[in-house]
XYZ file of C-alpha atoms in Angstrom:
381
model
C 0.000 0.000 0.000
C 0.925 3.642 -0.405
C 0.178 5.322 2.913
C 0.284 9.087 3.516
C 0.421 10.186 7.146
C -0.348 13.785 8.075
C 0.642 14.407 11.680
C 0.618 17.391 14.013
C 3.802 16.178 15.731
C 6.882 14.236 14.677
C 10.589 13.963 15.341
C 12.578 15.498 16.928
C 9.595 16.010 19.264
C 9.207 13.269 21.851
C 5.813 12.183 23.108
C 3.573 9.141 23.037
C 2.159 10.069 19.637
C 5.602 10.253 18.030
C 6.658 6.988 19.669
C 3.582 5.155 18.392
C 3.935 6.674 14.940
C 7.633 5.797 14.597
C 7.035 2.211 15.664
C 4.103 1.858 13.265
C 5.720 3.299 10.155
C 8.936 1.376 10.800
C 6.991 -1.884 10.851
C 4.907 -0.931 7.807
C 8.049 -0.155 5.821
C 9.566 -3.500 6.845
C 6.496 -5.172 5.324
C 7.094 -3.497 1.963
C 4.612 -0.623 2.167
C 5.416 2.864 0.863
C 5.048 5.631 3.429
C 5.009 9.414 3.168
C 4.967 11.532 6.322
C 3.747 15.143 6.211
C 4.600 16.984 9.424
C 5.660 20.347 10.863
C 9.083 21.258 9.482
C 11.421 20.713 12.443
C 14.477 19.829 10.377
C 13.815 16.109 9.880
C 13.699 15.062 6.213
C 13.509 11.295 6.598
C 13.012 8.564 9.167
C 14.481 5.116 8.508
C 14.347 5.779 4.781
C 10.800 7.147 4.909
C 10.519 10.666 3.411
C 9.269 13.386 5.744
C 7.810 16.431 3.995
C 7.939 19.511 6.196
C 5.260 22.183 6.437
C 6.408 25.617 7.725
C 6.150 25.617 11.516
C 5.714 28.484 13.966
C 5.611 29.075 17.694
C 2.117 29.988 18.811
C 1.399 32.407 21.644
C -0.340 29.816 23.822
C 2.463 27.206 23.636
C 5.859 28.817 23.146
C 7.988 25.702 23.740
C 6.850 23.886 20.602
C 6.384 24.725 16.928
C 3.132 23.984 15.127
C 2.260 23.896 11.432
C -0.894 25.616 10.254
C -3.035 24.478 7.293
C -0.983 24.890 4.121
C -1.453 24.157 0.380
C 1.783 22.147 0.385
C -0.302 19.332 1.839
C -2.255 19.228 -1.426
C 0.957 19.181 -3.455
C 2.446 16.282 -1.518
C -0.736 14.203 -1.588
C -1.211 14.703 -5.329
C 2.386 13.790 -6.038
C 2.383 10.672 -3.841
C -1.104 9.437 -4.835
C -1.673 7.348 -1.696
C -4.070 4.466 -1.269
C -5.040 5.914 2.102
C -4.457 9.058 4.161
C -4.047 8.829 7.936
C -4.490 12.089 9.863
C -2.800 11.748 13.248
C -4.414 13.865 15.965
C -6.013 16.406 13.590
C -6.055 19.922 14.998
C -4.207 22.527 12.895
C -2.134 20.953 10.123
C -4.557 18.056 10.223
C -7.334 20.372 9.096
C -5.550 20.715 5.746
C -5.041 16.962 5.638
C -8.753 16.344 6.097
C -9.732 19.034 3.588
C -7.431 17.932 0.780
C -8.020 14.220 1.332
C -11.761 14.825 0.966
C -11.306 17.074 -2.063
C -9.117 14.431 -3.698
C -11.610 11.740 -2.666
C -8.884 9.751 -0.941
C -9.745 7.121 1.675
C -9.329 8.797 5.047
C -8.655 7.509 8.547
C -8.054 9.700 11.617
C -6.698 8.932 15.074
C -7.477 10.766 18.306
C -4.650 11.050 20.848
C -5.093 14.220 22.912
C -7.999 15.325 25.086
C -7.692 19.012 24.231
C -11.153 19.838 25.596
C -10.225 18.568 29.046
C -7.050 20.660 28.984
C -9.237 23.767 28.923
C -9.920 23.261 32.649
C -6.260 23.945 33.427
C -6.002 27.148 31.395
C -9.188 28.878 32.636
C -10.867 28.268 29.285
C -13.637 25.869 30.299
C -16.259 27.942 28.490
C -14.690 26.884 25.194
C -15.002 23.138 25.811
C -18.271 22.686 23.835
C -16.730 24.551 20.892
C -13.563 22.445 21.072
C -15.561 19.225 21.070
C -17.622 20.436 18.099
C -14.473 21.336 16.163
C -12.782 17.981 16.686
C -15.968 16.033 16.037
C -16.499 17.834 12.738
C -12.984 16.936 11.572
C -13.009 13.345 12.745
C -16.412 12.676 11.235
C -15.013 13.445 7.783
C -12.987 10.231 8.107
C -14.276 6.798 7.123
C -12.823 5.426 10.365
C -11.559 6.910 13.628
C -9.020 5.340 15.968
C -8.268 5.962 19.633
C -5.929 4.324 22.123
C -8.082 3.327 25.103
C -11.526 1.867 25.677
C -12.385 4.758 27.985
C -11.679 7.307 25.267
C -13.578 5.212 22.717
C -16.672 5.350 24.901
C -16.228 9.099 25.424
C -15.906 9.766 21.694
C -18.945 7.657 20.889
C -20.912 9.546 23.525
C -19.789 12.755 21.789
C -21.138 11.427 18.450
C -17.792 10.624 16.824
C -18.515 8.017 14.162
C -17.025 4.574 13.511
C -14.519 4.624 16.390
C -12.141 1.686 16.832
C -9.591 0.867 19.524
C -5.954 0.907 18.335
C -3.953 -1.492 20.491
C -1.167 -0.252 22.742
C 2.418 -1.425 22.524
C 5.907 -0.945 23.926
C 9.476 -1.565 22.758
C 10.367 -4.524 24.956
C 13.975 -4.631 23.773
C 14.631 -1.023 24.707
C 12.621 -0.812 27.925
C 13.757 -3.610 30.242
C 15.109 -3.952 33.791
C 18.600 -4.806 32.523
C 19.045 -1.161 31.445
C 19.587 -0.147 35.084
C 22.644 2.127 35.309
C 24.616 3.311 38.328
C 25.732 6.413 36.439
C 22.181 7.299 35.412
C 20.899 6.862 38.963
C 23.681 9.150 40.184
C 22.615 11.728 37.580
C 18.907 11.508 38.352
C 19.462 11.923 42.102
C 22.043 14.693 41.709
C 24.634 12.576 43.478
C 22.332 11.005 46.098
C 21.862 7.459 44.729
C 20.841 6.050 48.117
C 17.624 8.087 48.079
C 14.426 6.369 46.963
C 14.037 7.660 43.419
C 10.637 8.694 42.054
C 10.423 9.253 38.312
C 8.094 11.268 36.085
C 8.451 11.212 32.290
C 6.413 13.475 30.031
C 5.520 17.029 29.127
C 5.901 19.611 31.857
C 2.470 21.165 31.438
C -0.209 22.399 33.820
C -2.648 19.610 32.956
C -0.126 16.977 34.115
C -0.669 18.078 37.762
C 2.994 17.508 38.644
C 2.697 19.832 41.648
C 0.955 17.016 43.512
C 4.275 15.217 43.882
C 5.769 17.871 46.183
C 3.678 16.758 49.156
C 5.288 13.323 48.900
C 8.795 14.800 48.943
C 7.902 16.937 51.946
C 6.696 13.861 53.823
C 10.070 12.105 53.665
C 13.629 13.430 53.248
C 14.627 9.999 51.905
C 12.813 10.574 48.604
C 14.126 12.167 45.411
C 12.201 13.090 42.260
C 13.528 13.151 38.696
C 11.427 15.038 36.144
C 12.305 13.880 32.628
C 10.867 16.076 29.900
C 10.193 19.699 29.121
C 7.281 21.968 28.366
C 5.568 25.314 28.910
C 5.206 24.803 32.678
C 8.890 24.132 33.422
C 9.812 27.522 34.878
C 6.823 27.468 37.201
C 7.746 23.960 38.327
C 11.376 24.900 38.918
C 10.172 27.660 41.224
C 7.592 25.441 42.905
C 10.137 22.684 43.611
C 13.076 25.016 44.340
C 13.445 23.769 47.927
C 12.680 20.111 47.195
C 14.802 17.104 46.250
C 14.191 17.371 42.501
C 16.299 16.971 39.361
C 15.121 18.453 36.058
C 16.814 16.550 33.218
C 15.061 17.934 30.164
C 14.308 15.404 27.445
C 16.137 12.077 27.440
C 16.263 9.864 24.371
C 16.744 6.238 23.383
C 19.193 4.421 25.683
C 19.328 7.274 28.207
C 15.540 7.230 28.591
C 15.518 3.453 29.023
C 18.230 3.773 31.679
C 16.212 6.420 33.516
C 13.216 4.115 33.814
C 15.231 1.069 34.867
C 17.356 3.023 37.359
C 14.401 4.440 39.311
C 12.325 2.943 42.121
C 8.779 4.150 41.431
C 7.035 5.857 38.519
C 4.611 8.607 39.534
C 1.980 9.871 37.106
C -0.625 12.185 38.657
C -2.287 13.293 35.399
C -6.027 12.698 34.969
C -6.229 13.923 31.342
C -4.510 11.078 29.479
C -5.959 9.263 26.484
C -3.545 6.414 27.262
C -0.293 7.448 28.966
C 2.195 5.356 26.976
C 4.904 6.177 29.525
C 3.059 3.957 32.015
C 3.671 0.948 29.812
C 7.302 1.948 29.212
C 7.806 2.117 32.977
C 6.194 -1.283 33.526
C 8.308 -2.876 30.786
C 11.355 -1.507 32.621
C 10.273 -3.265 35.807
C 9.154 -0.013 37.390
C 5.940 -0.018 39.471
C 3.519 2.847 38.858
C 1.371 5.113 41.006
C -1.155 6.808 38.724
C -4.489 8.578 38.949
C -7.504 6.284 38.956
C -8.761 7.103 35.465
C -10.060 4.860 32.719
C -6.880 4.708 30.601
C -4.735 4.002 33.680
C -7.075 1.235 34.841
C -6.679 -0.397 31.440
C -2.914 -0.665 31.968
C -2.350 -1.123 35.704
C -3.577 -4.052 37.752
C -4.220 -2.207 40.995
C -2.110 -3.572 43.835
C 0.008 -5.800 41.583
C 1.875 -3.863 38.885
C 1.180 -0.537 40.544
C -1.365 1.427 42.510
C -4.178 3.751 41.492
C -4.924 6.749 43.665
C -8.230 8.585 43.989
C -7.730 12.119 42.572
C -10.770 13.321 44.527
C -9.194 12.432 47.888
C -6.569 15.070 48.811
C -4.179 12.761 50.691
C -4.593 9.603 48.655
C -1.660 10.186 46.296
C 0.654 10.782 49.252
C -0.563 7.706 51.104
C -0.314 5.409 48.084
C 3.266 6.432 47.299
C 4.431 6.131 50.904
C 2.758 2.747 51.340
C 4.850 1.353 48.474
C 8.241 2.972 49.091
C 8.204 2.083 52.794
C 7.593 -1.615 52.047
C 10.630 -2.900 50.097
C 9.262 -6.429 49.686
C 6.037 -5.044 48.195
C 8.049 -2.820 45.852
C 10.201 -5.740 44.658
C 7.136 -7.902 43.980
C 5.536 -5.092 41.982
C 8.699 -4.747 39.875
C 8.447 -8.352 38.740
C 4.712 -8.164 38.072
C 5.002 -4.903 36.121
C 7.449 -6.464 33.683
C 5.413 -9.660 33.371
C 2.246 -7.747 32.484
C 3.966 -5.893 29.640
C 5.858 -8.683 27.872
C 2.972 -9.572 25.523
C 2.544 -5.966 24.354
C 5.192 -5.513 21.671
C 4.462 -3.109 18.815
C 4.040 -5.711 16.070
C 0.461 -6.602 17.014
C -0.591 -2.942 17.163
C 1.045 -2.267 13.789
C -0.562 -5.318 12.186
C -3.909 -4.114 13.481
C -3.297 -0.653 11.993
C -2.536 -2.171 8.593
C -5.805 -4.083 8.815
C -7.657 -0.824 9.454
C -5.937 0.779 6.449
C -6.933 -2.088 4.166
C -10.516 -2.042 5.400
C -10.927 1.676 4.768
C -9.120 1.599 1.411
C -11.398 -1.184 0.146
C -14.436 0.858 1.068
C -13.504 3.648 -1.355
C -13.399 2.104 -4.850
C -12.451 5.217 -6.815
C -8.912 5.260 -8.211
C -6.711 8.090 -6.991
C -4.835 8.348 -10.278
C -4.979 11.689 -12.025
C -7.115 13.328 -9.348
C -6.403 17.023 -9.074
C -7.788 19.845 -7.022
C -8.952 22.666 -9.218
């Protein structure tokens, strides 16, 4: 198949969407399929031999730490030139709007995937009044597609309740060769604890943004001087967090990549993830594959990944002290922590990326068969 992917985010950005996309296109290419990626122009022209066509990208006033691409006629040019069998719009929002528009104008089979709960983010930026408008906007785009994908059953049910059409669950996966307990590193632990490797090391990996509710972790650090927190990632909320944690045992590493990221997971003692806005939280699975137990908010996507009390613990976000109590109950019971390490790894070992990528190819074939018109010689006037 010839598969065109229009995505709001791609390398060198690092997030769960990029991870999933890289794993998927790498597998598709290995199976002989032709891929074209259309993404914000961040200086990457190819990925593992797959061409990446850049669209001019800009920093927007509401998110200065990342560049976004706006709708652009270059999307039309690239689609016409490539003549794909199917177009996949990943997380349509800005650039994706052009992908949807031109795919429909060219009468190309279209599939879209939903990865970010933007409407829920509005609560954290004092913009709750705009939530109905946000939902209407995303629904209108997604309902142009023949099929919509999402990454958790909870989100699938939410989208169906919001009248998104033909929604399917796209399986989760993790790189089991990269993320494994054997990646534990004395040097990385020394780095993450700022030279205090004997401290119990809590780890957070992800964007440093208001909706991630990272501030909740400070109460845990204040409860015990034997704890240390490493925050791996970056984002628009970093300066505020650096001020908020200025008198706490915290290390800000910025982004870590590849082997260094795997070492960070495997060298820590407990993964903490207070966010309640996730559509999946792929970092949870990466932590578990690394043999790292997880304390996460009791939300639908987290419940789908964590067996409460075995591979990690879910805390009640509506109970003020529950996060603190759940973390302390684990780190003060070494035998419990060691048992959770083993279980976390065991529960992830059947979740390699191949099955999720095979499923995606099946979705592509299903949608492409449903649109019988040839794409050859189609032009937008």
